[in-house]
Coordinates of N, CA and C in Angstrom, one line a residue:
Chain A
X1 N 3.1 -3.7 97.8 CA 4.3 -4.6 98.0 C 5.2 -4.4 96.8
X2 N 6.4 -4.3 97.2 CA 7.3 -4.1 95.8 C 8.1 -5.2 95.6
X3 N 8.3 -5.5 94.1 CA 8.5 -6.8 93.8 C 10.0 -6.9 93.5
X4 N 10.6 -5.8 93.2 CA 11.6 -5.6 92.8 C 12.0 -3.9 93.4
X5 N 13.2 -4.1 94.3 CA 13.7 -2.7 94.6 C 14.8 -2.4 94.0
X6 N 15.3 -1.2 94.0 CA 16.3 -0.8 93.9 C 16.8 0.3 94.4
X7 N 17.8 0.1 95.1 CA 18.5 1.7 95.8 C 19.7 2.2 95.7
X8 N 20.3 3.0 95.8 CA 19.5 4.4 95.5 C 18.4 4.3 94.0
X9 N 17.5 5.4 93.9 CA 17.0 5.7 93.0 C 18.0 6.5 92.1
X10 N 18.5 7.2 92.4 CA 19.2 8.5 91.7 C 20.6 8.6 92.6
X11 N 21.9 8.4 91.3 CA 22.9 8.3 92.4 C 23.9 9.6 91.1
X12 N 24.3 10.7 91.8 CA 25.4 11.5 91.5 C 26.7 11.4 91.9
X13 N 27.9 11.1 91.2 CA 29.2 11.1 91.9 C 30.2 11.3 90.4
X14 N 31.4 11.1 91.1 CA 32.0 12.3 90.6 C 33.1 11.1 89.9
X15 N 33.9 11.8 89.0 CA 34.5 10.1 88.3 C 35.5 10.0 88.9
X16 N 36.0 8.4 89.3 CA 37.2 7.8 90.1 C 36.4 7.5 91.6
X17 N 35.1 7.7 91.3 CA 34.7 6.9 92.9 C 34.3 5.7 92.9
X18 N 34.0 5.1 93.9 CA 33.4 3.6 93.5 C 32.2 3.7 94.7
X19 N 31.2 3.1 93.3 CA 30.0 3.4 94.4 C 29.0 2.1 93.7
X20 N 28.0 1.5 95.0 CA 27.3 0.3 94.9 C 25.7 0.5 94.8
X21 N 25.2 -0.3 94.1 CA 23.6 -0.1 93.9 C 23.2 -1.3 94.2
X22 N 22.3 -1.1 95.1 CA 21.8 -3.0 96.0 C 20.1 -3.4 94.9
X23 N 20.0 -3.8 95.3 CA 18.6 -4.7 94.5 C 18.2 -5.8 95.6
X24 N 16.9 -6.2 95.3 CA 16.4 -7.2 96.2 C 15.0 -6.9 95.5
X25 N 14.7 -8.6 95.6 CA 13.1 -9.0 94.5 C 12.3 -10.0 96.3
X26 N 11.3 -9.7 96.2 CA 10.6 -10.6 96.9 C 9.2 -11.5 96.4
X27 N 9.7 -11.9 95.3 CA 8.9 -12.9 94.2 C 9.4 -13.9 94.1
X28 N 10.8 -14.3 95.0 CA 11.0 -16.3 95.3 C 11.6 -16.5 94.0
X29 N 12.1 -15.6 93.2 CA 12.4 -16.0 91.3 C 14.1 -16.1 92.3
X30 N 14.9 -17.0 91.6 CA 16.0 -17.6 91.9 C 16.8 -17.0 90.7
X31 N 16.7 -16.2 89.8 CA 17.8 -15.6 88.6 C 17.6 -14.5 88.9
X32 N 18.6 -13.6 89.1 CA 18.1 -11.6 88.7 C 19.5 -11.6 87.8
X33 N 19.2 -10.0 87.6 CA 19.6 -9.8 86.8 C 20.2 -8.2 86.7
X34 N 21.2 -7.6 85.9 CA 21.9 -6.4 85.6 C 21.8 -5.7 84.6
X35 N 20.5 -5.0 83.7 CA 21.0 -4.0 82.4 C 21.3 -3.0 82.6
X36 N 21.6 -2.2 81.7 CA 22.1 -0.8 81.6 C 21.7 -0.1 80.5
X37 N 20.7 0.6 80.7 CA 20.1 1.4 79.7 C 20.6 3.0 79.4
X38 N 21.5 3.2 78.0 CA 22.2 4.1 77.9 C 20.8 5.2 77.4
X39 N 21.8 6.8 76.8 CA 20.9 7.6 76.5 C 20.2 7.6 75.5
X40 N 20.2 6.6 74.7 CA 19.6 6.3 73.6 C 18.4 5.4 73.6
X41 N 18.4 5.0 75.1 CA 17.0 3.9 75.7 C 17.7 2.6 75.3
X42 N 18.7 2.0 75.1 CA 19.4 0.8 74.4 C 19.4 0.6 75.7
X43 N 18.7 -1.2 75.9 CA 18.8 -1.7 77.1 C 19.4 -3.3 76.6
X44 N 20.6 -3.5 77.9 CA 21.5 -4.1 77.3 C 21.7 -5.1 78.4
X45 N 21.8 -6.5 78.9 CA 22.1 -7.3 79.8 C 23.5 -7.2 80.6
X46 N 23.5 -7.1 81.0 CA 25.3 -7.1 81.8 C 25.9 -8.2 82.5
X47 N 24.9 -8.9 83.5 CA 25.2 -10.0 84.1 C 24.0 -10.4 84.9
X48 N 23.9 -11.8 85.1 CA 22.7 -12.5 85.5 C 23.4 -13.8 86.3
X49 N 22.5 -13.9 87.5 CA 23.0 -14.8 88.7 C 21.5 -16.3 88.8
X50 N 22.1 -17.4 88.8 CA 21.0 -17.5 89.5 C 21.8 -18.8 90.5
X51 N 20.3 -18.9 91.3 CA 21.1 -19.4 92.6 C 22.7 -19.1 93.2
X52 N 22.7 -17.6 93.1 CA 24.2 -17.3 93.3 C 25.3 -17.2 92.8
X53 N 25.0 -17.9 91.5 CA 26.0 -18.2 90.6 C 26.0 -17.4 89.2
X54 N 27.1 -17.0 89.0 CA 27.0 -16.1 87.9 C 26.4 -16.7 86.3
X55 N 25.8 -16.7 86.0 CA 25.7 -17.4 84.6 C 25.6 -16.4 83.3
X56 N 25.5 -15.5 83.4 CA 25.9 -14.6 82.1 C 27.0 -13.3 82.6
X57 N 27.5 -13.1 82.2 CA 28.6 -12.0 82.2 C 28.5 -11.5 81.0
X58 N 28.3 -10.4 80.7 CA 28.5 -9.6 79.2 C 30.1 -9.2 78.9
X59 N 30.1 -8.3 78.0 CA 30.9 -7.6 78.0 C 31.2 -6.3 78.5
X60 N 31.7 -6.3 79.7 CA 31.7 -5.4 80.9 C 32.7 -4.5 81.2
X61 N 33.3 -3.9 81.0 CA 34.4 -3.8 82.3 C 34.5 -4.6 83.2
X62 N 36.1 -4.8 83.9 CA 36.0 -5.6 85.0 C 36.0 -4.4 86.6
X63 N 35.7 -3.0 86.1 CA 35.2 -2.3 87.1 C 33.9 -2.3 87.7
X64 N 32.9 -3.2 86.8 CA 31.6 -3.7 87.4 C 31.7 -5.1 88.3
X65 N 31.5 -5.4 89.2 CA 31.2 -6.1 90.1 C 30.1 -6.8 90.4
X66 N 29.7 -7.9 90.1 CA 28.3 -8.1 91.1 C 28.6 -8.8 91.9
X67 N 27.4 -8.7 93.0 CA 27.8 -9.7 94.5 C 26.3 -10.3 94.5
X68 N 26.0 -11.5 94.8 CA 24.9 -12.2 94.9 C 25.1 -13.2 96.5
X69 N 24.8 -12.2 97.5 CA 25.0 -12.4 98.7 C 23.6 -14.1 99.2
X70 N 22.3 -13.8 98.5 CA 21.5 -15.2 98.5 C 20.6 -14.5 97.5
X71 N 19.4 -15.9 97.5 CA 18.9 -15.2 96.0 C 18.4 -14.5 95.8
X72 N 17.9 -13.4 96.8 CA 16.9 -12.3 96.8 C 17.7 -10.9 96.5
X73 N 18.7 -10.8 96.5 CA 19.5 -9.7 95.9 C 20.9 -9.9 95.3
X74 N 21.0 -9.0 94.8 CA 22.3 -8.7 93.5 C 22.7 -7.4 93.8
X75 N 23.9 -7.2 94.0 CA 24.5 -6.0 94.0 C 25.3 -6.0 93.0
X76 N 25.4 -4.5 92.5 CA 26.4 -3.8 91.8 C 27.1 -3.0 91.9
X77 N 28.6 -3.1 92.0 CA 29.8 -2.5 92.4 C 30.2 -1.7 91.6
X78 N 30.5 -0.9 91.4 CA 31.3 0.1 90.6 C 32.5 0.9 90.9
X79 N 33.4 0.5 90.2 CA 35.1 1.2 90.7 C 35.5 1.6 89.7
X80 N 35.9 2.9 90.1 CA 36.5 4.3 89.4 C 35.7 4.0 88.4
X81 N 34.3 5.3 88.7 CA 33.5 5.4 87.7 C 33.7 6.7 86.9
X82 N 33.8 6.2 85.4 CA 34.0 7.0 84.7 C 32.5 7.5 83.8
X83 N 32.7 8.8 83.1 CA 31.9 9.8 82.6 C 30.8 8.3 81.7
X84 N 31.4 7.8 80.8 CA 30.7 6.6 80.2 C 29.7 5.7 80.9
X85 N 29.9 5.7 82.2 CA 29.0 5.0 83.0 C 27.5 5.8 83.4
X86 N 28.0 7.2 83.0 CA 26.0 7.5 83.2 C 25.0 6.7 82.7
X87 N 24.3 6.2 83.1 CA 23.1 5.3 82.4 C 22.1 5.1 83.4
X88 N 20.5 4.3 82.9 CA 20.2 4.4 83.7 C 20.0 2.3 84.0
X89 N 20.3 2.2 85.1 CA 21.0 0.5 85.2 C 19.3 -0.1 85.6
X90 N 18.7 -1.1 85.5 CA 17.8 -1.5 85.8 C 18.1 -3.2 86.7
X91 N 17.9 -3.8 87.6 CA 17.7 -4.8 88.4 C 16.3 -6.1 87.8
X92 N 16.3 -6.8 87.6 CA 15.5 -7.9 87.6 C 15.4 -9.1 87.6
X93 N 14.2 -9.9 87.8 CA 14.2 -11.1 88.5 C 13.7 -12.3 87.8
X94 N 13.5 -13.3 87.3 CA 12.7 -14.3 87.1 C 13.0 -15.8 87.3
X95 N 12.3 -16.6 87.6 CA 12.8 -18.3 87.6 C 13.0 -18.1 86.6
X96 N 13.8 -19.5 86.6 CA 15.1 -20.2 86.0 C 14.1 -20.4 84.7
X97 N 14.8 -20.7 83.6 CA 14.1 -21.1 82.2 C 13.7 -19.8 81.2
X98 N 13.6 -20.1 80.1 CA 13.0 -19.6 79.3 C 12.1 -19.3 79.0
X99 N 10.8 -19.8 79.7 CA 9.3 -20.0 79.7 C 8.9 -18.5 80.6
X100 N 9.6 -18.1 81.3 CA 9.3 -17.3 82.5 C 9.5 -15.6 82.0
X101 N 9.0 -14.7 82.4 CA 9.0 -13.3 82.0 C 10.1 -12.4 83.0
X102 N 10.6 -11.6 82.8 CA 11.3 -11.0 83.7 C 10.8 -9.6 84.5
X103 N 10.7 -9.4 85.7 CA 10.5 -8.5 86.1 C 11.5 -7.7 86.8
X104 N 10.9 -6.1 86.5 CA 12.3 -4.8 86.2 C 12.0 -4.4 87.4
X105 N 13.1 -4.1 88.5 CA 13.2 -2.9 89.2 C 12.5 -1.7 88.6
X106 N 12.6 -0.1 89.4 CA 12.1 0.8 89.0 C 13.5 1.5 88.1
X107 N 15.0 1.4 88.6 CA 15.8 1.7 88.5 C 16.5 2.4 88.8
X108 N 17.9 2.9 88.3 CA 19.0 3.5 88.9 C 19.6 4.1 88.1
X109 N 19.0 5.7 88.0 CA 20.0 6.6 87.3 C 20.8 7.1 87.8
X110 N 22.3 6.5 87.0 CA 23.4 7.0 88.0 C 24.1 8.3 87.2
X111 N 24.3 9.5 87.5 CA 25.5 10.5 86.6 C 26.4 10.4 87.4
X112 N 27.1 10.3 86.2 CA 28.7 10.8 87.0 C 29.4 11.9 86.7
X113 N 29.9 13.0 87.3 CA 30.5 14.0 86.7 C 31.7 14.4 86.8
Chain B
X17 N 25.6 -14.1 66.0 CA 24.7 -13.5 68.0 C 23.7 -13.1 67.6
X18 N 22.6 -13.4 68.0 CA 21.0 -12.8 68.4 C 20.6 -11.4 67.9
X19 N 19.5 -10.8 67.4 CA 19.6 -9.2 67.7 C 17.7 -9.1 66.9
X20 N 17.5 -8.2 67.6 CA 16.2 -7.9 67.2 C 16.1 -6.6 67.0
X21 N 15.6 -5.8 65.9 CA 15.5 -5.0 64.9 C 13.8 -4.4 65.3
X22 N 13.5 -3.2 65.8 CA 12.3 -2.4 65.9 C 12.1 -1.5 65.2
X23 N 11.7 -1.1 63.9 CA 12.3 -0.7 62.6 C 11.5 0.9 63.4
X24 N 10.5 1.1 63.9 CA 10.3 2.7 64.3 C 11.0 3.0 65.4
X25 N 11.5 4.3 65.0 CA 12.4 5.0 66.2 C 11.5 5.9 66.9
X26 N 10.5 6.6 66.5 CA 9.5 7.1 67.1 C 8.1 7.4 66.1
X27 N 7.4 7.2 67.2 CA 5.7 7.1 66.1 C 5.2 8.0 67.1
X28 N 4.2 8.8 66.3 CA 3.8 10.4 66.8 C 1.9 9.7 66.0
X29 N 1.0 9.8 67.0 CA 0.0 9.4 66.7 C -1.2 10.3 66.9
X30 N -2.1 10.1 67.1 CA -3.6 11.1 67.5 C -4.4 9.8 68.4
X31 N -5.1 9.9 69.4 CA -6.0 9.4 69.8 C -6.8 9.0 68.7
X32 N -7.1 7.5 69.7 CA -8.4 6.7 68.7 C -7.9 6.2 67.7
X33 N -6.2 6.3 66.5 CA -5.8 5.9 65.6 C -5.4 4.8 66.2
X34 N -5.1 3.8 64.8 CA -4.4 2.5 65.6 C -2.9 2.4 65.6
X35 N -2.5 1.6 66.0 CA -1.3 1.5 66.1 C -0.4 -0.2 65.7
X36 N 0.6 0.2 65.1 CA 1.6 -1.3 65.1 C 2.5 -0.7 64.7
X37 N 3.5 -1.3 65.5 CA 4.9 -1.3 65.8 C 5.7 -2.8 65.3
X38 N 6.7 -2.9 64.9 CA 7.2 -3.5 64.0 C 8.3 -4.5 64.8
X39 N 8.7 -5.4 64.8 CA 9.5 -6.7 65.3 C 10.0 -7.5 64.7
X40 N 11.5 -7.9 64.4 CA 12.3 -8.6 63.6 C 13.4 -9.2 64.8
X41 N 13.6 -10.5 64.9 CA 14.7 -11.2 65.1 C 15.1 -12.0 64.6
X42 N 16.5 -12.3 64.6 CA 17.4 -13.1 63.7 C 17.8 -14.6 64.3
X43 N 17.3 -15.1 65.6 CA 17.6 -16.4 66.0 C 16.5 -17.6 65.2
X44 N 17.1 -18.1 64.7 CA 16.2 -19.4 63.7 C 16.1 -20.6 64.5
X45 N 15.9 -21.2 65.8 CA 15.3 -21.8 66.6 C 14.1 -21.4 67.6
X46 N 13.7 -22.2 68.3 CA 12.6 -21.9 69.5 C 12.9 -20.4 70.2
X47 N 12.1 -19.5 70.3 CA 12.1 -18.6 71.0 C 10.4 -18.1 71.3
X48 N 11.0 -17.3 72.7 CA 10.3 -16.6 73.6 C 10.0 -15.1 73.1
X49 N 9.0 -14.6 73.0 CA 8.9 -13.2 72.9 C 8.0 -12.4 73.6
X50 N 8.3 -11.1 73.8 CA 7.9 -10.4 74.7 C 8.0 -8.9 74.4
X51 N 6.8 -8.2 74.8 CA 6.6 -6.7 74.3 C 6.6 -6.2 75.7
X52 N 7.3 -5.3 76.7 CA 7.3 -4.3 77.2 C 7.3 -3.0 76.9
X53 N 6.6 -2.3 78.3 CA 6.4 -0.7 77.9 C 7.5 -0.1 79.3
X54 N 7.7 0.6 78.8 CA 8.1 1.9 80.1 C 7.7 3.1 79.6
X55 N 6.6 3.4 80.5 CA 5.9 5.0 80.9 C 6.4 5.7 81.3
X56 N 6.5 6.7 80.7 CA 7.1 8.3 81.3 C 8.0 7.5 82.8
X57 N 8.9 7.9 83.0 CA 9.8 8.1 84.5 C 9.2 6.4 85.0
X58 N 8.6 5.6 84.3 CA 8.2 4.2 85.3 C 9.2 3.3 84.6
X59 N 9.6 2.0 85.4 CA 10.1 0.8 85.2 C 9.5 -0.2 83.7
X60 N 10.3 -0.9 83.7 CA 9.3 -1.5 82.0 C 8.4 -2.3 83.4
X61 N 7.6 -2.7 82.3 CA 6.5 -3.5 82.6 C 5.9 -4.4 81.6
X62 N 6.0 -6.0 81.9 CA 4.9 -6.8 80.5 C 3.8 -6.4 80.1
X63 N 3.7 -6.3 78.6 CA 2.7 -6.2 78.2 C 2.2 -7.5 77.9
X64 N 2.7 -8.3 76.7 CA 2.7 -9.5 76.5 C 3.4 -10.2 76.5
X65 N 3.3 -11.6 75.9 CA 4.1 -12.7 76.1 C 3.7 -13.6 75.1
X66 N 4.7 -14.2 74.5 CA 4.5 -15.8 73.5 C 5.4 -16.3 73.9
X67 N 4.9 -18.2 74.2 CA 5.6 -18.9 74.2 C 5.4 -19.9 73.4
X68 N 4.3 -20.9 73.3 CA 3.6 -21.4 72.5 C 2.4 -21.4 71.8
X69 N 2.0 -22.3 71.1 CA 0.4 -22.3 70.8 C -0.2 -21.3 69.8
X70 N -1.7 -20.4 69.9 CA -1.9 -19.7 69.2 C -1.0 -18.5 69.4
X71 N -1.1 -18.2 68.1 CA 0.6 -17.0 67.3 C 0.0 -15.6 67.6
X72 N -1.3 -15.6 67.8 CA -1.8 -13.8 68.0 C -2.1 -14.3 69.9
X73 N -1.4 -13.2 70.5 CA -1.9 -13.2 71.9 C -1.9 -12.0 72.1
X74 N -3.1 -11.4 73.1 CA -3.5 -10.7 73.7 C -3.2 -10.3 75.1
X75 N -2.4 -9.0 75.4 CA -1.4 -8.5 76.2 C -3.0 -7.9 77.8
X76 N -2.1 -6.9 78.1 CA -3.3 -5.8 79.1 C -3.0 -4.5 78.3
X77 N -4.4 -4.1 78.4 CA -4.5 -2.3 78.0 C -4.8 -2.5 76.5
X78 N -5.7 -3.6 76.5 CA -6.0 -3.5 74.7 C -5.0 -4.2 73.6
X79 N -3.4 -4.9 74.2 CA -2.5 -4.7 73.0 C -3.1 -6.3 72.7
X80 N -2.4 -6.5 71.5 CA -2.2 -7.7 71.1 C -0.9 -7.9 69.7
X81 N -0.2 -8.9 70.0 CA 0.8 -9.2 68.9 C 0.6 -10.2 68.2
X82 N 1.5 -10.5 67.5 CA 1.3 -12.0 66.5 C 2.2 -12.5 65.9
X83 N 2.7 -13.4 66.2 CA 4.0 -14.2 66.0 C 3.6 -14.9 64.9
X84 N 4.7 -14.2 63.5 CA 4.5 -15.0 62.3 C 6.0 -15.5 62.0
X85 N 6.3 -17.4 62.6 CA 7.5 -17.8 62.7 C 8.6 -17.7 61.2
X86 N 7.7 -17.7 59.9 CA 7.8 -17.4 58.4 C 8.9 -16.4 58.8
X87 N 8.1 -14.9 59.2 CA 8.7 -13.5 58.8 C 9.8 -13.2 60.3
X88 N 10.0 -14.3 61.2 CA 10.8 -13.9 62.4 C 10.2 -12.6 63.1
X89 N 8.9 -12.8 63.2 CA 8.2 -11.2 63.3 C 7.3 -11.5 64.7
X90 N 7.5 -10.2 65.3 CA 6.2 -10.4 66.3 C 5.6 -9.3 66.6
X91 N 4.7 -8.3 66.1 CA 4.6 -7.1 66.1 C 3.4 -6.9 67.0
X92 N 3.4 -5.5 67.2 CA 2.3 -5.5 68.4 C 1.6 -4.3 67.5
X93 N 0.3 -4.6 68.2 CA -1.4 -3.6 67.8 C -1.7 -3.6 68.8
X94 N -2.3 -2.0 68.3 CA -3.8 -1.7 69.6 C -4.4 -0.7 68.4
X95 N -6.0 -1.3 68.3 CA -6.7 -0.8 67.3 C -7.1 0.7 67.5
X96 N -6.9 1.2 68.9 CA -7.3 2.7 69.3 C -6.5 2.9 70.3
X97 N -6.1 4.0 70.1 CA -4.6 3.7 70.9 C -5.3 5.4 72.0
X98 N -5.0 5.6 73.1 CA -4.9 6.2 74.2 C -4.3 7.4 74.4
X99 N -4.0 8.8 75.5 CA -3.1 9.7 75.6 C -2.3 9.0 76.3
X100 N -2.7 7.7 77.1 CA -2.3 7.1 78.2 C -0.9 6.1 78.0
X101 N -1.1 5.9 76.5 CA -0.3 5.0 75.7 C 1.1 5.6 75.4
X102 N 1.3 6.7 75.6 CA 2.5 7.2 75.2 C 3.3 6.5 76.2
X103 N 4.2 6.3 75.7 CA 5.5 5.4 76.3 C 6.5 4.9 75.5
X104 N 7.5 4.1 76.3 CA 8.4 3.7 75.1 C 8.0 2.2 75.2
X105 N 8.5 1.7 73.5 CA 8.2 0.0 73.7 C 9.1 -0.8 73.2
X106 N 9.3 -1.9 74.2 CA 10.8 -2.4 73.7 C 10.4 -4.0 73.2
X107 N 10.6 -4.2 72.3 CA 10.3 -6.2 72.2 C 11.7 -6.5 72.8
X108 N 11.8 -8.1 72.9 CA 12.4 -8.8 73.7 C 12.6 -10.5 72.8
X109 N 13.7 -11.0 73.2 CA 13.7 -11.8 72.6 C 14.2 -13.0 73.7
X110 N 13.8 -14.3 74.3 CA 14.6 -15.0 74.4 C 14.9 -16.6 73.8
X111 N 15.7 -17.2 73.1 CA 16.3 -17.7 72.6 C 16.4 -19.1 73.3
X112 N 15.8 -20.2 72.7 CA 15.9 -21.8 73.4 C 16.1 -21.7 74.8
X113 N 17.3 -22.2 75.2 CA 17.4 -22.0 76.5 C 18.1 -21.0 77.3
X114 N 18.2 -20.4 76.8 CA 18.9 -18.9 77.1 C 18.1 -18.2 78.5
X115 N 19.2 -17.6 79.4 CA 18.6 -17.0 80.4 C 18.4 -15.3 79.9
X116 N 19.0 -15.0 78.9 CA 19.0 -13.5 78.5 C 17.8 -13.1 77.9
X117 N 17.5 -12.2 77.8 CA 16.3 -10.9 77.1 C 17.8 -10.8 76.2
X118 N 17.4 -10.5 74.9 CA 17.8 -9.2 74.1 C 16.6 -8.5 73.5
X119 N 17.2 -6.9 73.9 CA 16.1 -6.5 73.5 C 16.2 -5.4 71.9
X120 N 14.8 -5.1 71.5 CA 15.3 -4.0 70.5 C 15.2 -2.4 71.1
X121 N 15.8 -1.9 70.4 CA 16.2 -0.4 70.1 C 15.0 0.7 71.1
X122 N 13.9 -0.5 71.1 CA 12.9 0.9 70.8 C 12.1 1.5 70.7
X123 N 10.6 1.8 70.9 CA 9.7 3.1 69.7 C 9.6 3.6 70.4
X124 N 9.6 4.8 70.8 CA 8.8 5.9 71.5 C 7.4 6.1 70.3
X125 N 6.3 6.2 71.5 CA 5.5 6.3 71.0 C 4.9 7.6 71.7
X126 N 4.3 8.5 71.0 CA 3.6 10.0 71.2 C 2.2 10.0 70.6
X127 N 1.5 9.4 71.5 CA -0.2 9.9 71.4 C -0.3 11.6 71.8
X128 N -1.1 12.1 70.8 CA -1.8 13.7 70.8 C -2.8 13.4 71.2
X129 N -3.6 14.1 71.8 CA -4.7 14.2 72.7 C -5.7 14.8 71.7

């Protein structure tokens, strides 16, 4: 049983496209979540939903998008992706609080060329 | 703002040596800590966790850390470390009531066989 998905695994595209990465946790955790781990392994938060609602926003671009359709998934939108955006993005989930651990997608290496 | 400091960038080991890796964060209230690994091409995964109580806790796979609130430190051991152990390892930080992870930098770690 996977607890956390993420699709595509591996996404190539070319810069100026806009392309989406879905996620979906089936562990009932009501917060997920958006990093982005560059080539340096620096894993960095992006944005975090819970019950739908956005509650963290980093410092983003506003060409990143999330959509939190209900609580079991988070999508990530991407418009006109540029060369800077290869990374590899990871998805995760946990209840609400601080007490709670987070659990990671497998993740989403995206290049862009 | 928050930030946690993993002072090895990479540690290059032998089987059966021990190991500790190093953990510094800068938030001076209640916090959450947490040691993850990601294996070759896998997702992170917990190792351990502190939230309260006794300051040395014992992770899976042999690790154990120890939160000394003094030195803002939470560092992780494994007294014989594995070929299996190569991985990267990231501490984590979360902060009173904060929904975020920050994480540090880092160690790749390289067990020789």
């Amino acid at each position: 049983d996977t607890a956390v998905s993420q699709t595509p695994k591996y996404l190539v595209t070319q810069m100026g496209n806009d392309k989406s990465i879905k996620c979906e946790q089936n562990l009932g955790h009501d917060t997920m979540y958006w990093y982005k781990q560059d080539s340096k392994k620096f894993l960095k938060i992006m944005f975090s939903y819970n019950n739908k609602e956005l509650i963290i926003n980093e410092t983003v671009p506003n060409r990143f998008s999330p959509k939190s359709p209900d609580k079991a998934h988070l999508n990530l939108h991407i418009n006109s992706l540029e060369l800077g955006d290869s990374a590899v993005y990871f998805c995760a989930s946990s209840h609400s609080g601080s007490r709670y651990e987070q659990y990671f997608g497998p993740g989403t290496r995206l290049t862009v060329t | 703002a928050q930030s946690v400091s993993q002072h090895n960038h990479h540690v290059i080991l032998s089987e059966a040596a021990s190991l500790e890796l190093g953990c510094n964060y800068s938030y001076g209230g209640t916090v959450n800590l947490f040691w993850y690994v990601q294996y070759p091409g896998q997702h992170l995964q917990l190792l351990l966790k502190y939230f309260s109580g006794d300051p040395l806790v014992k992770g899976i796979k042999g690790f154990e850390a120890e939160f000394i609130k003094s030195k803002f430190s939470f560092n992780l051991r494994k007294p014989s470390v594995q070929w299996s152990d190569t991985a990267e390892y990231f501490c984590a930080v979360k902060a009173g009531g904060d929904y975020k992870l920050s994480f540090g930098a880092g160690t790749t770690v390289t067990v020789r066989a």
